[in-house]
C-alpha atoms as an extended CHARMM CRD file, in Angstrom:
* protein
*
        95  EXT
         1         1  UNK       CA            149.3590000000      137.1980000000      141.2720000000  PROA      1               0.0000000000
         2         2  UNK       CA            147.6530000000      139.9590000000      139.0420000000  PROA      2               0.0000000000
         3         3  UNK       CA            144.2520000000      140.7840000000      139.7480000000  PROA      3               0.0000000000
         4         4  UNK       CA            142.0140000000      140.2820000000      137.3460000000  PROA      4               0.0000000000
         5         5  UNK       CA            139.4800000000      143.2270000000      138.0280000000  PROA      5               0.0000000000
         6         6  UNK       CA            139.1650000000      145.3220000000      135.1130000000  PROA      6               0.0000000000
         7         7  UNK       CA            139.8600000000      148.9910000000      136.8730000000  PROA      7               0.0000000000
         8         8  UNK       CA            137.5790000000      151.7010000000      134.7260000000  PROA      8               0.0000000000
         9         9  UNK       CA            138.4270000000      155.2990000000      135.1600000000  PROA      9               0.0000000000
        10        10  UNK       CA            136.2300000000      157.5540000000      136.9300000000  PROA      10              0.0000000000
        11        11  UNK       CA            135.1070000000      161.3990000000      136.1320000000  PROA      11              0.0000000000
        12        12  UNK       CA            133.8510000000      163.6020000000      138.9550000000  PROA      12              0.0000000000
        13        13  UNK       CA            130.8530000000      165.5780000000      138.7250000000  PROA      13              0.0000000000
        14        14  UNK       CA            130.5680000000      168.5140000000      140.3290000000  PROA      14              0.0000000000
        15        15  UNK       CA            127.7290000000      169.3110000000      143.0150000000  PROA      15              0.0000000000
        16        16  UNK       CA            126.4740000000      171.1970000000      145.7540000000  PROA      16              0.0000000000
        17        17  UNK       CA            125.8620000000      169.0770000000      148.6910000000  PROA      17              0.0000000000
        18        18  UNK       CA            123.3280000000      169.9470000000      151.3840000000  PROA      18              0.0000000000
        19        19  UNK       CA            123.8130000000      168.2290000000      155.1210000000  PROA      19              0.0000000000
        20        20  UNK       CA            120.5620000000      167.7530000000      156.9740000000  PROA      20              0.0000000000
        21        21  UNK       CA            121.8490000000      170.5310000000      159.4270000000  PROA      21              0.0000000000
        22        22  UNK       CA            121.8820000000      172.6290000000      156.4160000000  PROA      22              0.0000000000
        23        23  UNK       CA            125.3060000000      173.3590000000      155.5890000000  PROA      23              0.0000000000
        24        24  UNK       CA            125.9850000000      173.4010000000      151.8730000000  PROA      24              0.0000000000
        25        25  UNK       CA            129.6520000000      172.2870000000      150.5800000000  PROA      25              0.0000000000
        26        26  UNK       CA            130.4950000000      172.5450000000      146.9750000000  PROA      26              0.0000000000
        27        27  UNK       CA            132.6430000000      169.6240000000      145.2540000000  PROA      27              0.0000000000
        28        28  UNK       CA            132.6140000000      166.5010000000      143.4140000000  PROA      28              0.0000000000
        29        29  UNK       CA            131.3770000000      162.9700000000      143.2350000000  PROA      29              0.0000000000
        30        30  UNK       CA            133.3000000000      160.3780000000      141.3160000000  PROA      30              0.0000000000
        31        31  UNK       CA            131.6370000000      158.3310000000      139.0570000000  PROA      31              0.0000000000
        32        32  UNK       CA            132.3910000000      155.3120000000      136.1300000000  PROA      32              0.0000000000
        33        33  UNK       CA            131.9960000000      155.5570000000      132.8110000000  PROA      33              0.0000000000
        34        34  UNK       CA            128.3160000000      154.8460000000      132.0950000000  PROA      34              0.0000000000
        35        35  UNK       CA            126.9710000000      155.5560000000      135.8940000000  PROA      35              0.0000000000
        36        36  UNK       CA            125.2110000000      158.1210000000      137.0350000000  PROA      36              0.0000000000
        37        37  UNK       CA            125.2390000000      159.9260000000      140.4430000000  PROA      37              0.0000000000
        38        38  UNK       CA            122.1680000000      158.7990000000      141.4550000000  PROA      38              0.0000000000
        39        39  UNK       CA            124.2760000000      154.9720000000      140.8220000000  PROA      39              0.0000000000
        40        40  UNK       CA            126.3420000000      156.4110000000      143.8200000000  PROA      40              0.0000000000
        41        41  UNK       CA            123.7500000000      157.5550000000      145.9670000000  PROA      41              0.0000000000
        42        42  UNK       CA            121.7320000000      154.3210000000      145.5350000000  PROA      42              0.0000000000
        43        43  UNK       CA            124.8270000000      152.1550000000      146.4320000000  PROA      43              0.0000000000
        44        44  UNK       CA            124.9520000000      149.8190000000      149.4020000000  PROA      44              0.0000000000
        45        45  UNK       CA            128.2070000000      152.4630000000      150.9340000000  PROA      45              0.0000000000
        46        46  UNK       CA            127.2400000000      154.2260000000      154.1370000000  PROA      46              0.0000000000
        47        47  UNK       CA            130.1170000000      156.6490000000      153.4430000000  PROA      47              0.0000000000
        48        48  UNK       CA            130.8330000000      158.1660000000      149.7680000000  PROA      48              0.0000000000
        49        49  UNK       CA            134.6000000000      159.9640000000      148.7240000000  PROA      49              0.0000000000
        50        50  UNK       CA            133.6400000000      163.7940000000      148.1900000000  PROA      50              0.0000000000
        51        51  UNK       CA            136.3680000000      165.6790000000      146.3530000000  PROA      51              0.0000000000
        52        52  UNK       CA            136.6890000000      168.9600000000      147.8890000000  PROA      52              0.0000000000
        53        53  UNK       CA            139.2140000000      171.0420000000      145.7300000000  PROA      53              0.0000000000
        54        54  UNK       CA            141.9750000000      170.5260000000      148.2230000000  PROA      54              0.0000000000
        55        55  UNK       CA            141.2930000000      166.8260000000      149.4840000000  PROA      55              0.0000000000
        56        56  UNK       CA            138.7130000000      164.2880000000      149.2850000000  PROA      56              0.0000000000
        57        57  UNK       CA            136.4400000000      163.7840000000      152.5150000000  PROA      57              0.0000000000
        58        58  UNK       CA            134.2000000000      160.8580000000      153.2710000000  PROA      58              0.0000000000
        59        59  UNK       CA            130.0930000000      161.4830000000      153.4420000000  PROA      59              0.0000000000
        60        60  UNK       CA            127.7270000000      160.0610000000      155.7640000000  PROA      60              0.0000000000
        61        61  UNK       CA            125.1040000000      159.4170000000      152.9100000000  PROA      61              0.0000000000
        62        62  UNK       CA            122.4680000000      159.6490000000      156.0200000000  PROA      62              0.0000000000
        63        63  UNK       CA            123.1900000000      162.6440000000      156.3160000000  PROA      63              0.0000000000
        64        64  UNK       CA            122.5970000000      163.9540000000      152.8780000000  PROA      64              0.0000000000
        65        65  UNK       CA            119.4560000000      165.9460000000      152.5750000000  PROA      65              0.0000000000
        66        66  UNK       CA            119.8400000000      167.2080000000      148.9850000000  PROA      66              0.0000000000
        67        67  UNK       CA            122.4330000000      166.6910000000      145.8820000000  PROA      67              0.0000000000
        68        68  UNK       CA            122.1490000000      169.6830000000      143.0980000000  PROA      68              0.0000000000
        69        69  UNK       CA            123.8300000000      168.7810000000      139.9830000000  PROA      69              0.0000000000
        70        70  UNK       CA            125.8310000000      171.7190000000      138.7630000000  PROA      70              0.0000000000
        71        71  UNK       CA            124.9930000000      173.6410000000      135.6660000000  PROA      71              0.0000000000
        72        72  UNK       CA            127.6440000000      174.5000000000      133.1120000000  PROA      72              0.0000000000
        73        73  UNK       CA            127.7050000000      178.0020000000      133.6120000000  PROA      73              0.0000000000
        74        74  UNK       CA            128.0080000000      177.4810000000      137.7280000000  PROA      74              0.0000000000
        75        75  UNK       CA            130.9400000000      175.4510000000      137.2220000000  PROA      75              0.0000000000
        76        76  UNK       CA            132.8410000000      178.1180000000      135.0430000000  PROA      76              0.0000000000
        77        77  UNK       CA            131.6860000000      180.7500000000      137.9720000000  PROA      77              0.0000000000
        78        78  UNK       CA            132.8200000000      178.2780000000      140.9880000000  PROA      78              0.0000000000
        79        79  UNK       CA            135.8780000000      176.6420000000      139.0250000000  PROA      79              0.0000000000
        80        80  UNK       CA            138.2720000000      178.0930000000      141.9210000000  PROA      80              0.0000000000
        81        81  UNK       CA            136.0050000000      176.4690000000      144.3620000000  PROA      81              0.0000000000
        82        82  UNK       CA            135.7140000000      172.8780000000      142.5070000000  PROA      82              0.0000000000
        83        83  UNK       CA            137.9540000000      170.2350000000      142.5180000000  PROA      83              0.0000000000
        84        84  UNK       CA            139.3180000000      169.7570000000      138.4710000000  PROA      84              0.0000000000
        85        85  UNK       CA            136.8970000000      168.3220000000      136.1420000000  PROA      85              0.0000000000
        86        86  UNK       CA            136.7170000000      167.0130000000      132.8030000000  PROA      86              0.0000000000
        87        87  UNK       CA            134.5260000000      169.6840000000      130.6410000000  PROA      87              0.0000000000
        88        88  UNK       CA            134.7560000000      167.5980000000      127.9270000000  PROA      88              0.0000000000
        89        89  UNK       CA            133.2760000000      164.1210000000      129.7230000000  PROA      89              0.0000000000
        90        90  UNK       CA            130.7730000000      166.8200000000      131.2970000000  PROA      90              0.0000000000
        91        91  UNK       CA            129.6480000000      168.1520000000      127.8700000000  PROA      91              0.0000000000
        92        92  UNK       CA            129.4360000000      164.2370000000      126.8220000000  PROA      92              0.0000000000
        93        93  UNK       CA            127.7140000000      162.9240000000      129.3620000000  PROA      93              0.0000000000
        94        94  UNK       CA            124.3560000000      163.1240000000      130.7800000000  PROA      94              0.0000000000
        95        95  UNK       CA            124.9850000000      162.4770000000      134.0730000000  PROA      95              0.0000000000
């Protein structure tokens, strides 16, 4: 049987996560089309998927004390550091 669930592609959008015991980690949260991070944090998960540039890790969203929305320029300076993003659904988007 073929599900039926339309499957929508999602963009990630880089941030700088800081933990309440105050480590910082740099890296992504996936999103939809036409949702927003705060859509994410706002969700009814526990746990979000954080892309790291070499794998994806699971969040305690309790634990989350701050989420800083990259600016363009910081994600040209930390693009060795962030996982691969779409510039051009960045420069699109207001997310």
């Amino acid at each position: 049987m073929k599900d039926s669930t339309m499957k929508y592609p999602k963009y990630c959008v880089p941030v700088k996560a800081t933990l309440d015991n105050g480590t910082q980690h740099f890296g992504g949260l996936h999103v939809s089309q036409n949702q927003r991070v705060l859509d994410v944090l706002c969700d009814d998960r526990p746990f979000i998927p954080f892309k790291l540039r070499d794998r994806t890790i699971l969040l305690n969203k309790s634990r989350l004390v701050q989420i800083d929305l990259l600016e363009m320029s910081e994600i040209s300076e930390l693009r060795d550091v962030l996982p691969e993003v779409n510039i051009d659904y960045l420069n699109a988007n207001d997310w």
